[in-house]
Amino acid sequence: MTERVKARIHVRRSLPEPALRVALRKRAGLTQKELAEILGVDRTAIAHWEAGRRTPDGSRLDDYAEALEACKDAT
């Protein structure tokens, strides 16, 4: 059990390539501002993440990855 817990702690969500991040958001009909509001971040954070200039950390990474998954499902 301990090893399974340790393994899950070190698992990081991976993000799609920047161009796909943009495509997923747009396909779901969201603007950068709308996605930012959903995630509780500034629109410029979304712009940086989509351009690949920055990567969200901690829970923001998980939330952003989950939002992109939801964008896949929305299409």
PDB file of C-alpha atoms in Angstrom:
ATOM      1  CA  MET A   1       0.000   0.000   0.000  1.00  0.00           C
ATOM      2  CA  THR A   2       2.770   2.439   0.892  1.00  0.00           C
ATOM      3  CA  GLU A   3       4.423   1.997  -2.511  1.00  0.00           C
ATOM      4  CA  ARG A   4       1.157   2.683  -4.330  1.00  0.00           C
ATOM      5  CA  VAL A   5       0.677   5.896  -2.376  1.00  0.00           C
ATOM      6  CA  LYS A   6       4.263   6.978  -3.056  1.00  0.00           C
ATOM      7  CA  ALA A   7       3.861   6.219  -6.749  1.00  0.00           C
ATOM      8  CA  ARG A   8       0.735   8.354  -6.992  1.00  0.00           C
ATOM      9  CA  ILE A   9       2.364  11.273  -5.198  1.00  0.00           C
ATOM     10  CA  HIS A  10       5.103  11.431  -7.808  1.00  0.00           C
ATOM     11  CA  VAL A  11       2.809  11.127 -10.802  1.00  0.00           C
ATOM     12  CA  ARG A  12       2.516  14.449 -12.580  1.00  0.00           C
ATOM     13  CA  ARG A  13      -0.117  15.126 -15.142  1.00  0.00           C
ATOM     14  CA  SER A  14       1.297  15.737 -18.539  1.00  0.00           C
ATOM     15  CA  LEU A  15      -0.007  18.445 -20.807  1.00  0.00           C
ATOM     16  CA  PRO A  16      -0.547  18.239 -24.543  1.00  0.00           C
ATOM     17  CA  GLU A  17       1.731  20.228 -26.807  1.00  0.00           C
ATOM     18  CA  PRO A  18       1.017  23.986 -26.775  1.00  0.00           C
ATOM     19  CA  ALA A  19      -0.692  24.043 -30.195  1.00  0.00           C
ATOM     20  CA  LEU A  20      -3.070  21.294 -29.084  1.00  0.00           C
ATOM     21  CA  ARG A  21      -3.888  23.199 -25.893  1.00  0.00           C
ATOM     22  CA  VAL A  22      -5.096  26.107 -28.022  1.00  0.00           C
ATOM     23  CA  ALA A  23      -7.013  23.824 -30.385  1.00  0.00           C
ATOM     24  CA  LEU A  24      -8.786  22.032 -27.528  1.00  0.00           C
ATOM     25  CA  ARG A  25      -9.845  25.272 -25.875  1.00  0.00           C
ATOM     26  CA  LYS A  26     -11.115  26.730 -29.130  1.00  0.00           C
ATOM     27  CA  ARG A  27     -12.906  23.522 -30.102  1.00  0.00           C
ATOM     28  CA  ALA A  28     -14.744  23.700 -26.773  1.00  0.00           C
ATOM     29  CA  GLY A  29     -15.806  27.251 -27.636  1.00  0.00           C
ATOM     30  CA  LEU A  30     -13.887  28.933 -24.820  1.00  0.00           C
ATOM     31  CA  THR A  31     -11.859  32.120 -24.915  1.00  0.00           C
ATOM     32  CA  GLN A  32      -8.657  32.464 -22.928  1.00  0.00           C
ATOM     33  CA  LYS A  33     -10.518  34.778 -20.567  1.00  0.00           C
ATOM     34  CA  GLU A  34     -13.318  32.246 -19.987  1.00  0.00           C
ATOM     35  CA  LEU A  35     -10.879  29.419 -19.303  1.00  0.00           C
ATOM     36  CA  ALA A  36      -8.905  31.689 -16.984  1.00  0.00           C
ATOM     37  CA  GLU A  37     -12.062  32.505 -15.020  1.00  0.00           C
ATOM     38  CA  ILE A  38     -12.892  28.802 -14.711  1.00  0.00           C
ATOM     39  CA  LEU A  39      -9.404  28.085 -13.377  1.00  0.00           C
ATOM     40  CA  GLY A  40      -9.171  31.195 -11.208  1.00  0.00           C
ATOM     41  CA  VAL A  41      -6.119  32.597 -12.971  1.00  0.00           C
ATOM     42  CA  ASP A  42      -5.364  35.641 -15.091  1.00  0.00           C
ATOM     43  CA  ARG A  43      -5.881  35.459 -18.857  1.00  0.00           C
ATOM     44  CA  THR A  44      -2.167  36.065 -19.367  1.00  0.00           C
ATOM     45  CA  ALA A  45      -1.413  32.818 -17.504  1.00  0.00           C
ATOM     46  CA  ILE A  46      -3.467  30.917 -20.080  1.00  0.00           C
ATOM     47  CA  ALA A  47      -1.650  32.757 -22.882  1.00  0.00           C
ATOM     48  CA  HIS A  48       1.744  31.782 -21.415  1.00  0.00           C
ATOM     49  CA  TRP A  49       0.678  28.154 -20.908  1.00  0.00           C
ATOM     50  CA  GLU A  50      -0.699  27.898 -24.433  1.00  0.00           C
ATOM     51  CA  ALA A  51       2.463  29.393 -25.908  1.00  0.00           C
ATOM     52  CA  GLY A  52       4.607  26.964 -23.921  1.00  0.00           C
ATOM     53  CA  ARG A  53       6.467  29.839 -22.260  1.00  0.00           C
ATOM     54  CA  ARG A  54       5.405  28.709 -18.802  1.00  0.00           C
ATOM     55  CA  THR A  55       3.990  25.600 -17.183  1.00  0.00           C
ATOM     56  CA  PRO A  56       1.473  25.696 -14.359  1.00  0.00           C
ATOM     57  CA  ASP A  57       2.615  24.160 -11.108  1.00  0.00           C
ATOM     58  CA  GLY A  58       1.007  22.283  -8.263  1.00  0.00           C
ATOM     59  CA  SER A  59      -2.750  22.114  -8.224  1.00  0.00           C
ATOM     60  CA  ARG A  60      -2.955  24.547 -11.141  1.00  0.00           C
ATOM     61  CA  LEU A  61      -1.238  21.957 -13.332  1.00  0.00           C
ATOM     62  CA  ASP A  62      -3.801  19.358 -12.317  1.00  0.00           C
ATOM     63  CA  ASP A  63      -6.692  21.773 -12.815  1.00  0.00           C
ATOM     64  CA  TYR A  64      -5.441  22.908 -16.228  1.00  0.00           C
ATOM     65  CA  ALA A  65      -4.851  19.336 -17.400  1.00  0.00           C
ATOM     66  CA  GLU A  66      -8.334  18.376 -16.212  1.00  0.00           C
ATOM     67  CA  ALA A  67      -9.845  21.390 -17.986  1.00  0.00           C
ATOM     68  CA  LEU A  68      -8.139  20.360 -21.224  1.00  0.00           C
ATOM     69  CA  GLU A  69      -9.514  16.841 -20.805  1.00  0.00           C
ATOM     70  CA  ALA A  70     -12.969  18.336 -20.335  1.00  0.00           C
ATOM     71  CA  CYS A  71     -12.440  20.357 -23.522  1.00  0.00           C
ATOM     72  CA  LYS A  72     -11.747  17.071 -25.350  1.00  0.00           C
ATOM     73  CA  ASP A  73     -14.979  15.630 -24.013  1.00  0.00           C
ATOM     74  CA  ALA A  74     -16.953  18.763 -24.922  1.00  0.00           C
ATOM     75  CA  THR A  75     -16.366  18.272 -28.636  1.00  0.00           C
TER      76      THR A  75
END
